[in-house]
PDB file of C-alpha atoms and ligand atoms in Angstrom:
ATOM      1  CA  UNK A1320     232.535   6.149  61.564  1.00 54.00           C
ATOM      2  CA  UNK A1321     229.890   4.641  59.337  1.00 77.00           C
ATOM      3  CA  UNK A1322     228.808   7.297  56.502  1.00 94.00           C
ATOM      4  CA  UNK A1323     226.058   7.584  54.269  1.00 98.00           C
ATOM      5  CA  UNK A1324     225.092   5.432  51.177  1.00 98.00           C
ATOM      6  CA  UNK A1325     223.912   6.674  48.224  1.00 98.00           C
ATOM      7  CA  UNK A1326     221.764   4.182  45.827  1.00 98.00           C
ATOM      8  CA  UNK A1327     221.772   6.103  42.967  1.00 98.00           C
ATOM      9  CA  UNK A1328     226.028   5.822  42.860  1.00 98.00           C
ATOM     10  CA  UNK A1329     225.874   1.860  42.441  1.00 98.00           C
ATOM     11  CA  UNK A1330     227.036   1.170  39.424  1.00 98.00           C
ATOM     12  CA  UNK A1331     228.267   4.452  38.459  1.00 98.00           C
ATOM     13  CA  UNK A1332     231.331   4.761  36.585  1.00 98.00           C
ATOM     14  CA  UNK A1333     233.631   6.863  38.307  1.00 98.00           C
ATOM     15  CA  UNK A1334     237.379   8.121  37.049  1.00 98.00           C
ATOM     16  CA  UNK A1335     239.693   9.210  40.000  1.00 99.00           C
ATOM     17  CA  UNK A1336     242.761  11.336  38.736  1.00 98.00           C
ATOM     18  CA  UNK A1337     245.131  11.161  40.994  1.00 98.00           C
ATOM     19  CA  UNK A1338     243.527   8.202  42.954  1.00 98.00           C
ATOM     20  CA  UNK A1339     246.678   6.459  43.815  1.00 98.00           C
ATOM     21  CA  UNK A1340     247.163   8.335  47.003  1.00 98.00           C
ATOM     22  CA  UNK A1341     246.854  10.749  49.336  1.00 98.00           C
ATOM     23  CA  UNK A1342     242.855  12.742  49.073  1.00 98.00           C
ATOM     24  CA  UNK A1343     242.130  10.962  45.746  1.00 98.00           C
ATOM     25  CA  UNK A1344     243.003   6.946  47.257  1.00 98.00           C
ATOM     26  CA  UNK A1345     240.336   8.117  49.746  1.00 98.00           C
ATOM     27  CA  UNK A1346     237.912   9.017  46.520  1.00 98.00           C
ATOM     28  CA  UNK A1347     238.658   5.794  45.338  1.00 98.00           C
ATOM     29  CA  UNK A1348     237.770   3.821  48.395  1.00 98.00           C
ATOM     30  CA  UNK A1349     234.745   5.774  49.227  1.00 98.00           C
ATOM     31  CA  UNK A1350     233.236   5.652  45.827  1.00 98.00           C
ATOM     32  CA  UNK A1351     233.965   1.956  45.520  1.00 98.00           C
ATOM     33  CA  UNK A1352     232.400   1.265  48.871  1.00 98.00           C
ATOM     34  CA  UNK A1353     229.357   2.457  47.650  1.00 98.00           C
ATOM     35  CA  UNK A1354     229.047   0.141  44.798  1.00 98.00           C
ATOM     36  CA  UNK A1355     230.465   2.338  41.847  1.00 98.00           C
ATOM     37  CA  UNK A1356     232.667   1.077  39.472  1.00 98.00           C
ATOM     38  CA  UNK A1357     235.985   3.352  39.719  1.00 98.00           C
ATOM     39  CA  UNK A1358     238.562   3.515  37.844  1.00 98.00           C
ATOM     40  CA  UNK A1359     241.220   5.688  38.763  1.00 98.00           C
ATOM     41  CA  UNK A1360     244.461   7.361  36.671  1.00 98.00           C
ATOM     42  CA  UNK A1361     247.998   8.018  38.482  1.00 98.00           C
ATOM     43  CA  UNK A1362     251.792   8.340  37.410  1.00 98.00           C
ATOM     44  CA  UNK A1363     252.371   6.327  41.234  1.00 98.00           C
ATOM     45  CA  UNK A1364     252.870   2.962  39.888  1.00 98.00           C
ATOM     46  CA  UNK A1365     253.766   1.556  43.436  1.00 98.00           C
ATOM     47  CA  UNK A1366     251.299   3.594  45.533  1.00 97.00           C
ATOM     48  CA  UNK A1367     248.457   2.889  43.001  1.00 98.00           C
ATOM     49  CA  UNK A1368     248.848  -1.391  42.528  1.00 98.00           C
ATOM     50  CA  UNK A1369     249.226  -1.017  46.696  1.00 98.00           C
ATOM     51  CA  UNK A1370     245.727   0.339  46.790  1.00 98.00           C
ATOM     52  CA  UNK A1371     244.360  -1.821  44.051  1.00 98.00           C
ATOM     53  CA  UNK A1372     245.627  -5.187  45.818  1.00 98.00           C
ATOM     54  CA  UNK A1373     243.882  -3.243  49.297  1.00 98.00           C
ATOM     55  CA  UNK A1374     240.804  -2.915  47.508  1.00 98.00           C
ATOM     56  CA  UNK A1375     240.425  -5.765  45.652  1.00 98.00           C
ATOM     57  CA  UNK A1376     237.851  -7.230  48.025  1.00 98.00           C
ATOM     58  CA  UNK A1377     235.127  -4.533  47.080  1.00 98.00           C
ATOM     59  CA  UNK A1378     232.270  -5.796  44.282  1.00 97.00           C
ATOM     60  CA  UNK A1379     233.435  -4.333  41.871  1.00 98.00           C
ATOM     61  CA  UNK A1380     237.013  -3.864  42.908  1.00 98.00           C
ATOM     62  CA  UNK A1381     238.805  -0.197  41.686  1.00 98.00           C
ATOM     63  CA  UNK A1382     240.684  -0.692  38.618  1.00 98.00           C
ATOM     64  CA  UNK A1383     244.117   1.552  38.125  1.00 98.00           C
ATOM     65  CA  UNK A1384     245.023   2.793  34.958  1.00 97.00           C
ATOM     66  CA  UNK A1385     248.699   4.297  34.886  1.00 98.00           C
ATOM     67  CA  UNK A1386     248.264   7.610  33.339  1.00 98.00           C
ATOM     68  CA  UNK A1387     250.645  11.066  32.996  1.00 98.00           C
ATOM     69  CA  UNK A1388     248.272  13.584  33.194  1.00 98.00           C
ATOM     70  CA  UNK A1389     250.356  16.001  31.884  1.00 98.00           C
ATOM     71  CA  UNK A1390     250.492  14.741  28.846  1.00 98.00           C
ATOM     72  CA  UNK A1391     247.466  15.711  27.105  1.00 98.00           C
ATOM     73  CA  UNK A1392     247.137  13.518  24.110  1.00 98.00           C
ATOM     74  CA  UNK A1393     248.300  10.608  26.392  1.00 98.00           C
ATOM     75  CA  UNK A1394     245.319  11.866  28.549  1.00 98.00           C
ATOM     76  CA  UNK A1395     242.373  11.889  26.154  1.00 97.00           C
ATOM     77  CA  UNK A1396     243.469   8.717  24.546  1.00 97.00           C
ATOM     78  CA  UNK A1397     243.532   7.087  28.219  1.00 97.00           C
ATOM     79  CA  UNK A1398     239.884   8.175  29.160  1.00 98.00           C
ATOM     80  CA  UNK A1399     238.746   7.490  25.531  1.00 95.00           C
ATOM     81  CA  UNK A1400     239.927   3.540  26.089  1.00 96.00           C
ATOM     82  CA  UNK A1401     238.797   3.350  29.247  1.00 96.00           C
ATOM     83  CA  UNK A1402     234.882   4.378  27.567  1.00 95.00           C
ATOM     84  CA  UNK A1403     235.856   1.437  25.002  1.00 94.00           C
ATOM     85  CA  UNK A1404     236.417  -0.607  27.966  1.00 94.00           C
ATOM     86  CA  UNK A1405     233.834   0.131  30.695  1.00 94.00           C
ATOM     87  CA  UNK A1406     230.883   2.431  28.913  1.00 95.00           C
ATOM     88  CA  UNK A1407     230.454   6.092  29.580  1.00 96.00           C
ATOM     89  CA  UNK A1408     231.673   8.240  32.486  1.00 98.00           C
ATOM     90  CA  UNK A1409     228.668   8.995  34.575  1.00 98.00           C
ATOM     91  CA  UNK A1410     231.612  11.150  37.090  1.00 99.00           C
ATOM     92  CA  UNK A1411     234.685  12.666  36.864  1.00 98.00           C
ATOM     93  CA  UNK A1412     236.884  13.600  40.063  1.00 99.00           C
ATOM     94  CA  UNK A1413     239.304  16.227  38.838  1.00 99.00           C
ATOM     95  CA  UNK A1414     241.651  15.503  41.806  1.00 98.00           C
ATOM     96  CA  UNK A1415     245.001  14.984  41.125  1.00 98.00           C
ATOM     97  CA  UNK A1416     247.534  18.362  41.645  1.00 98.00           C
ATOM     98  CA  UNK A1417     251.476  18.898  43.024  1.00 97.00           C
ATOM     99  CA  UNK A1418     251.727  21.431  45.289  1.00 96.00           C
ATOM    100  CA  UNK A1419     255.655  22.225  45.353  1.00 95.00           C
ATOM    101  CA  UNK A1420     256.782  25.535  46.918  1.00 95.00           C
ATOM    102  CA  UNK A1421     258.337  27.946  44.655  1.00 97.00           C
ATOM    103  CA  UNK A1422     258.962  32.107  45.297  1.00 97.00           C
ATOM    104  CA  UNK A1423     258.366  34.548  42.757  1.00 98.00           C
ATOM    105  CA  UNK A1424     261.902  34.982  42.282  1.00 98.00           C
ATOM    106  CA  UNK A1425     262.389  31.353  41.461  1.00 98.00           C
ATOM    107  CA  UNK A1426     259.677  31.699  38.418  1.00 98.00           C
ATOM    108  CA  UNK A1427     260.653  30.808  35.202  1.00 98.00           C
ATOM    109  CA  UNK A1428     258.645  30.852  32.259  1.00 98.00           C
ATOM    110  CA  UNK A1429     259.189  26.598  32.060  1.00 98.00           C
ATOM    111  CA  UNK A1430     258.319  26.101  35.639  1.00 98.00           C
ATOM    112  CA  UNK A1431     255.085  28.236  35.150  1.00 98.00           C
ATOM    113  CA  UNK A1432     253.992  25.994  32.692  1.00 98.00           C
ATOM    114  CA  UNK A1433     254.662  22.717  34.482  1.00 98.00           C
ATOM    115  CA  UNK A1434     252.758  24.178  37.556  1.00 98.00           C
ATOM    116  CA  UNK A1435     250.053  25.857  35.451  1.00 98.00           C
ATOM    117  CA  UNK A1436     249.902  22.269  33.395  1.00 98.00           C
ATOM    118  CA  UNK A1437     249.908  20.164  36.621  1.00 98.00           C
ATOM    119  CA  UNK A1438     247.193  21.706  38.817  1.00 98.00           C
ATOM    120  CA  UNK A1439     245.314  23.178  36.246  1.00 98.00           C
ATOM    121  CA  UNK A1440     245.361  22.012  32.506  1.00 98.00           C
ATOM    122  CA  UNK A1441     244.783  18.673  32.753  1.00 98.00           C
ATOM    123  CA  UNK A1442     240.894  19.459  34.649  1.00 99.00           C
ATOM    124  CA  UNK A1443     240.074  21.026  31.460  1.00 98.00           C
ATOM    125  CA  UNK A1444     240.626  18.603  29.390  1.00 98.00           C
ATOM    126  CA  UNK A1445     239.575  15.806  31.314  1.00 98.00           C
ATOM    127  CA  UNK A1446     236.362  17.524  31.508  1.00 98.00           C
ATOM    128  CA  UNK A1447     236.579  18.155  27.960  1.00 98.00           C
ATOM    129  CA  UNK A1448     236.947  14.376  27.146  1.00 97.00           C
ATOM    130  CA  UNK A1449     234.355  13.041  29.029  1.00 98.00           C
ATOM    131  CA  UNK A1450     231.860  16.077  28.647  1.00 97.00           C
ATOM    132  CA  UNK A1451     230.514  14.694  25.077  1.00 96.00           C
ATOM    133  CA  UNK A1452     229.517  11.140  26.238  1.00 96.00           C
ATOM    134  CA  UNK A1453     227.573  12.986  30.049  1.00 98.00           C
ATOM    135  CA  UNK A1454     225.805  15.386  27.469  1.00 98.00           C
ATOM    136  CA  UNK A1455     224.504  12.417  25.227  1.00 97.00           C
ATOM    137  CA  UNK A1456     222.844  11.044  28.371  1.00 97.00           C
ATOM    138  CA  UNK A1457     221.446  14.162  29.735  1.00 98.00           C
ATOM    139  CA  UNK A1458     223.484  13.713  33.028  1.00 98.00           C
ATOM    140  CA  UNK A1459     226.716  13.271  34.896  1.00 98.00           C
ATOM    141  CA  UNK A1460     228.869  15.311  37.471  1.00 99.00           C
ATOM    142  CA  UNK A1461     232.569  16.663  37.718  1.00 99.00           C
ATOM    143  CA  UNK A1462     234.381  17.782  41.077  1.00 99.00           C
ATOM    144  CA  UNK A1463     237.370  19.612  40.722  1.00 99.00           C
ATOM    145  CA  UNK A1464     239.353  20.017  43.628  1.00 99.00           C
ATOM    146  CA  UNK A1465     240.522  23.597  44.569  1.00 98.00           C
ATOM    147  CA  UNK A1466     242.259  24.698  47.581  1.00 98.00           C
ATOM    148  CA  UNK A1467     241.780  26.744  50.773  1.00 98.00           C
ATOM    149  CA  UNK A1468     245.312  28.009  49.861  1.00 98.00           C
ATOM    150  CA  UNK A1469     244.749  31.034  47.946  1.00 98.00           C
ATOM    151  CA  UNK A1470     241.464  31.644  49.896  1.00 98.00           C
ATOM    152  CA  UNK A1471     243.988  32.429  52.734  1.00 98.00           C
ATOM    153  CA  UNK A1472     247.364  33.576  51.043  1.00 97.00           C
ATOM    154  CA  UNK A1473     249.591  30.774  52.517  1.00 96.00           C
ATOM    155  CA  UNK A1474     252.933  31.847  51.671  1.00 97.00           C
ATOM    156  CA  UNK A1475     255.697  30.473  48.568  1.00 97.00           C
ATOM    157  CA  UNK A1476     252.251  28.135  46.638  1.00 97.00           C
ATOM    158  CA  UNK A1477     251.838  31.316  43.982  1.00 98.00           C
ATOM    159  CA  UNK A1478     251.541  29.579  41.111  1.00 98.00           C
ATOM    160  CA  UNK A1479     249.376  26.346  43.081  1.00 98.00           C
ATOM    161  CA  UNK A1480     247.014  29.121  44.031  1.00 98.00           C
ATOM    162  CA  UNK A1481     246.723  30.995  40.736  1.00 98.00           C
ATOM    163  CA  UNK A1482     246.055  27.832  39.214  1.00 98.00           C
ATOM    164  CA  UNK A1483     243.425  26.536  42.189  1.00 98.00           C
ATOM    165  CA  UNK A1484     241.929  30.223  41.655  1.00 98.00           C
ATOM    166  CA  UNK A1485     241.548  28.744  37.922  1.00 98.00           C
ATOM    167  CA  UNK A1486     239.651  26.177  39.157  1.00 99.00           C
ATOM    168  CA  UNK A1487     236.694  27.654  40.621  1.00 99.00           C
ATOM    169  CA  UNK A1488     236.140  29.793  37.638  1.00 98.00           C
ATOM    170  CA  UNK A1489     236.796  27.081  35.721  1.00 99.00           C
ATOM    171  CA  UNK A1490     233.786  25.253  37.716  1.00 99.00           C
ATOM    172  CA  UNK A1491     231.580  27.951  37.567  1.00 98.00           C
ATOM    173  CA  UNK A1492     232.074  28.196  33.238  1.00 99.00           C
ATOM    174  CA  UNK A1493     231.936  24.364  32.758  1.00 99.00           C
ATOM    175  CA  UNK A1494     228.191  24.361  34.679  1.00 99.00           C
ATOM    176  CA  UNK A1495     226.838  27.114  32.647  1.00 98.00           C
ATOM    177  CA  UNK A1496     228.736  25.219  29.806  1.00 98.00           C
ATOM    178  CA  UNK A1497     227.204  22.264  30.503  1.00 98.00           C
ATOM    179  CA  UNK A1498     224.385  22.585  32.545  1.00 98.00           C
ATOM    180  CA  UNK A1499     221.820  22.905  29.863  1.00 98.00           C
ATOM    181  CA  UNK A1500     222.401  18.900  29.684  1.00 98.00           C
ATOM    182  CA  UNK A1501     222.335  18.077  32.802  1.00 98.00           C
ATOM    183  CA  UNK A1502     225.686  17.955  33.622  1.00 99.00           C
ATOM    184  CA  UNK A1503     226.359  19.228  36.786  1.00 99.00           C
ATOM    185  CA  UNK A1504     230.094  20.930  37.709  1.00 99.00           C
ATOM    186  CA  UNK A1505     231.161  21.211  41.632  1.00 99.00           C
ATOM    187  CA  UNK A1506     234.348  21.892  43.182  1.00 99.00           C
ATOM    188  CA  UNK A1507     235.446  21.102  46.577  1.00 99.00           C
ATOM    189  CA  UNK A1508     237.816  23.151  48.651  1.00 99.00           C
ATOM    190  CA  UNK A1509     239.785  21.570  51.274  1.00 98.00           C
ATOM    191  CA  UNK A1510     241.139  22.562  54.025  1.00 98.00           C
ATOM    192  CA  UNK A1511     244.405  20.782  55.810  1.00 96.00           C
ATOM    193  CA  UNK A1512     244.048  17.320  55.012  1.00 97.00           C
ATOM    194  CA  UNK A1513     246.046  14.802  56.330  1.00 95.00           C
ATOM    195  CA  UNK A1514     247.718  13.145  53.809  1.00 94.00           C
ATOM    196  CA  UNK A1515     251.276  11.285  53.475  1.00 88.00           C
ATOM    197  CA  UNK A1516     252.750  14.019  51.496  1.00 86.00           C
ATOM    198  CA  UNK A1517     251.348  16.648  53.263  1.00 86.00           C
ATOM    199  CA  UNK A1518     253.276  15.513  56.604  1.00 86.00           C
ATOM    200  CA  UNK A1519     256.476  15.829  54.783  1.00 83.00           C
ATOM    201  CA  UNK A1520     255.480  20.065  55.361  1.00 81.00           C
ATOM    202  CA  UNK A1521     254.551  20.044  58.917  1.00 85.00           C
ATOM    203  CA  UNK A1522     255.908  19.976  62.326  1.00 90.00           C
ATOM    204  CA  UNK A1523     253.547  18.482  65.169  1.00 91.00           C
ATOM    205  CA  UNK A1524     253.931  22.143  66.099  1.00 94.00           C
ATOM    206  CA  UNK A1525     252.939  23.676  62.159  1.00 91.00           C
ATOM    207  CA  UNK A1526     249.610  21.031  62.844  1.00 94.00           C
ATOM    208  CA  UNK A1527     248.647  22.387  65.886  1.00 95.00           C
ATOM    209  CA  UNK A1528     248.360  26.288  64.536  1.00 95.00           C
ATOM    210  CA  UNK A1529     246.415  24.559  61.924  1.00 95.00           C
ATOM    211  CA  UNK A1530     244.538  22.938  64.299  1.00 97.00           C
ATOM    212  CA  UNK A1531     244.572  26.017  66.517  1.00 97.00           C
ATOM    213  CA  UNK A1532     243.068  28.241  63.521  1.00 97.00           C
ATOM    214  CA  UNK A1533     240.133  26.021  62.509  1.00 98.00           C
ATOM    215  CA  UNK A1534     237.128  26.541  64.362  1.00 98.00           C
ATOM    216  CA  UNK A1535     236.886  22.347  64.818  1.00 98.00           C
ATOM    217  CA  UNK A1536     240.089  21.233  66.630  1.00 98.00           C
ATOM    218  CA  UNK A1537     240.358  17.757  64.178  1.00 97.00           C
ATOM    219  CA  UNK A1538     242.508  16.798  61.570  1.00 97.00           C
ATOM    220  CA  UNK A1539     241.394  16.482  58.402  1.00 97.00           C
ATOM    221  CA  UNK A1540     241.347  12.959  56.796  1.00 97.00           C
ATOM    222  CA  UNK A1541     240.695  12.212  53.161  1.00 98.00           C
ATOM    223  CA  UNK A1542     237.699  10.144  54.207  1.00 98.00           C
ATOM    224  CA  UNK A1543     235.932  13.470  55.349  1.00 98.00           C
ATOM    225  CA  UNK A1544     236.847  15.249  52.091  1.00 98.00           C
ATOM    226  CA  UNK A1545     235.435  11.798  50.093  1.00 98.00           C
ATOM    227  CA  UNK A1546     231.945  12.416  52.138  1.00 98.00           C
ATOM    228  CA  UNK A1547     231.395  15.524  50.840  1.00 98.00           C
ATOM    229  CA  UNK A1548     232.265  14.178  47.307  1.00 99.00           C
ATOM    230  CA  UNK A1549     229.579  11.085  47.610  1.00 99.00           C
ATOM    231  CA  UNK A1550     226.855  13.432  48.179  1.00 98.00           C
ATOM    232  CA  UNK A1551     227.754  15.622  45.615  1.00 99.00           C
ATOM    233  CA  UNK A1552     228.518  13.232  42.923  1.00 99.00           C
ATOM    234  CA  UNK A1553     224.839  11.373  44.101  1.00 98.00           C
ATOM    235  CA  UNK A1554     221.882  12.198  42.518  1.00 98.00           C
ATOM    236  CA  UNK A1555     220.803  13.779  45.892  1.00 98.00           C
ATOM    237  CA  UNK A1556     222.292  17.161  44.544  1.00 98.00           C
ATOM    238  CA  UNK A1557     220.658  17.033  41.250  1.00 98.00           C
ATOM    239  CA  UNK A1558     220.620  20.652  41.387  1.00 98.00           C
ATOM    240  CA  UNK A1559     223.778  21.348  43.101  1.00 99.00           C
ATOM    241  CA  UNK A1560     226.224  23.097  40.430  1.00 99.00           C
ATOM    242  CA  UNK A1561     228.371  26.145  39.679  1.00 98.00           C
ATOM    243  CA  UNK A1562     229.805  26.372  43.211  1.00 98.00           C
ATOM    244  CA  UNK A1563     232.445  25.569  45.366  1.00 98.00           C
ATOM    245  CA  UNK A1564     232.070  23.658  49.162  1.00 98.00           C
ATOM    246  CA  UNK A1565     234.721  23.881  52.072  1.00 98.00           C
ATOM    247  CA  UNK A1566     235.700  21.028  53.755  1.00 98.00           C
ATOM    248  CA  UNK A1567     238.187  22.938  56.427  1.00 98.00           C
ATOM    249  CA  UNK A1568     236.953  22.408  59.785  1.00 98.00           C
ATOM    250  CA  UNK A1569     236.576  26.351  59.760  1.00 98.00           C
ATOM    251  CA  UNK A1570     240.037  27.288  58.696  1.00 98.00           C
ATOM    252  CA  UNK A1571     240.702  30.991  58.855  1.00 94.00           C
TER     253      UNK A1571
HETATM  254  N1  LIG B 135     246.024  17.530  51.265  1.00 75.96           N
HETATM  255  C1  LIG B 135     245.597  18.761  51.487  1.00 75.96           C
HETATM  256  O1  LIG B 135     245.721  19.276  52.599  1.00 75.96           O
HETATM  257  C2  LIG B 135     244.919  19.562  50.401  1.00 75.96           C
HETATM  258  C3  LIG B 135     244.490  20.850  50.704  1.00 75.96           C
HETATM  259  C4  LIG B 135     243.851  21.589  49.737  1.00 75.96           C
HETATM  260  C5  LIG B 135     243.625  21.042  48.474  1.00 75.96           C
HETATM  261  N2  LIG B 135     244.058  19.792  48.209  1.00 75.96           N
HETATM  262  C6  LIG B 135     243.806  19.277  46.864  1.00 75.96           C
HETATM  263  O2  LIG B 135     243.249  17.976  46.949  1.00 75.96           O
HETATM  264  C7  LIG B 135     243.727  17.181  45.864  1.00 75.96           C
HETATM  265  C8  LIG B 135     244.444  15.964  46.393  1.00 75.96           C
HETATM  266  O3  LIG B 135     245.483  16.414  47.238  1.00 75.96           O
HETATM  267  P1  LIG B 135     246.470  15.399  47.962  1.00 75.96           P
HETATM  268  O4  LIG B 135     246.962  16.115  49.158  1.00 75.96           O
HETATM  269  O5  LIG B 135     245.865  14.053  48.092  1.00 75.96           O
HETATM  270  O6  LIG B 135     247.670  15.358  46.883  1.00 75.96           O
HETATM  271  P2  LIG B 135     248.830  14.275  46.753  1.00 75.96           P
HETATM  272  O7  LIG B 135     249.990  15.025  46.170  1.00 75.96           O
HETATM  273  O8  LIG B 135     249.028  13.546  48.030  1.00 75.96           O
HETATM  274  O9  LIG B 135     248.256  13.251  45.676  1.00 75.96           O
HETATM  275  C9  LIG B 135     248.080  13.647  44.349  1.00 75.96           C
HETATM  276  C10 LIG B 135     247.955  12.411  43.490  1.00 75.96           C
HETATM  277  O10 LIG B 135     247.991  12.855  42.126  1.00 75.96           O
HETATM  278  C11 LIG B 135     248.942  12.076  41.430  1.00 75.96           C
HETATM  279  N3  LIG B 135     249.531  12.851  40.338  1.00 75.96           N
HETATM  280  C12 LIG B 135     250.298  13.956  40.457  1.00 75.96           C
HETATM  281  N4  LIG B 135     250.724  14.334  39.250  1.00 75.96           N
HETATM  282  C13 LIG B 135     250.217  13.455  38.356  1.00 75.96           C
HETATM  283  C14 LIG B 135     250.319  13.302  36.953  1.00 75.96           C
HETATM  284  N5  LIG B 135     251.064  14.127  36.213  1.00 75.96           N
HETATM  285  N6  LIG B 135     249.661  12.290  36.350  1.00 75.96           N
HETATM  286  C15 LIG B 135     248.926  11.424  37.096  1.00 75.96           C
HETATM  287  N7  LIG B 135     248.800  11.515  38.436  1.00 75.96           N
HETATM  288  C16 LIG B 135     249.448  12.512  39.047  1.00 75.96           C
HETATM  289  C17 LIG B 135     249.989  11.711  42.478  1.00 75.96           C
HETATM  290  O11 LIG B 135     250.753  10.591  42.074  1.00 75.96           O
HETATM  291  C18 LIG B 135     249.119  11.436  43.684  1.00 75.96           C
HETATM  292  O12 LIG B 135     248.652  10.112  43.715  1.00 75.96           O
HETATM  293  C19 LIG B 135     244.622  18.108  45.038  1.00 75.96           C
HETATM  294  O13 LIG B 135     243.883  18.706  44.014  1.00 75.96           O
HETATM  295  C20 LIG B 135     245.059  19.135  46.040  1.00 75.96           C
HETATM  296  O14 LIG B 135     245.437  20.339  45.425  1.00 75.96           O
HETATM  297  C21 LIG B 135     244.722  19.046  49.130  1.00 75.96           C
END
């Protein structure tokens, strides 16, 4: 499949969380095909160098900065070196999330705040770090990731989907927040994607009543999430903001 390319993202600086693997090595990839110069934060040391030393024939090659995101401080010091060292963030991809099963039952005040911190915090104040230096310029775009999860109710994610219910209101603040300086705010919301760790839920027989429910009968690669990403990080949706976009094959 040959996609689209979008001029206006050569040269871009672009910061992947969670780019090491999975949805967000596919963000990586796709932006740096396109010319941009990505840099991309993870706590996979292994996965992460893999995909570096993969993608080190692009012009200009991804570069991976290890990076907790749960640690805040650790967080806005990282993205505040990494302005020292490349220039200003023209887009942010709010991507990186853990999406371990839990019941109610299991809840403890602790684990809610790991969960809450892990798919939810960390956007924030990402966005918050790099919101200054987009504002200053007049321009630049974040995409959160959400999830089709809470859309549908998929059982033992609660505190995944409160958080990825966050998210989009979270999107749709930040673009009235920010959108007076031409920073746009987008979220995408996936469907099924097929990702290593997602396999580790599913049965060939779990995929096919995925399969069987969207309204496409493909599986979702990160490639096809990354598309929708390029044209909404481009300047081709310079008045795209505030809203969220499936990517789910017609999941429902
Ligand atoms: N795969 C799917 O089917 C699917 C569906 C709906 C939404 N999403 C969303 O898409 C995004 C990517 O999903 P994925 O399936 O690729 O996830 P994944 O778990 O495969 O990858 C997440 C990446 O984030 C990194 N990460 C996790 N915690 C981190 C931390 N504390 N600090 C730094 N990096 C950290 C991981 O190391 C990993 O590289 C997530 O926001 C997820 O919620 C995925």
């Amino acid at each position: 499949m040959s996609g689209a390319t979008y001029p206006s993202l050569k040269n871009r600086l672009v910061v992947v969380t969670g780019g090491g693997s999975g949805i967000g090595a596919g963000f990586t990839e796709a932006f740096a095909r396109q010319g941009a110069r990505v840099v991309f934060l993870d706590i996979a040391e292994t996965e992460s160098r893999e995909l570096e030393a993969a993608l080190a024939h692009l012009s200009p090659a991804p570069v991976f900065h290890p990076c907790d995101l749960m640690d805040v401080a650790g967080l806005q010091s990282c993205l505040s070196q990494l302005v020292a060292d490349h220039g200003p963030v023209d887009v942010l991809i709010n991507n990186a999330a853990n999406d371990d099963r839990h019941t109610l039952a299991q809840v403890t005040p602790d684990y809610w705040d790991d969960r809450i911190n892990v798919n939810l915090r960390h956007l924030y104040f990402a966005a918050q770090a790099v919101a200054a230096g987009m504002r200053a310029r007049g321009r630049g775009v974040i995409v959160n990731l959400g999830s089709i999860s809470w859309h549908l109710g998929l059982p033992d994610l609660s505190l995944y989907e409160t958080a990825k219910a966050g998210i989009e209101g979270m999107t749709r603040a930040l673009a009235r927040e920010l959108g007076g300086d031409g920073v746009r705010v987008v979220c995408i919301v996936p469907g099924n994607v097929q990702t290593p760790r997602q396999m580790q839920w599913y049965t060939p027989e779990g995929e096919a009543e995925i399969v069987a429910a969207q309204c496409l009968k493909d599986r979702l690669q990160p490639a096809d999430v990354a598309a929708l990403a390029l044209f909404l990080a481009s300047d081709d949706a310079r008045l795209i903001t505030g809203h969220s976009y499936f990517v789910d094959a017609g999941w429902r």
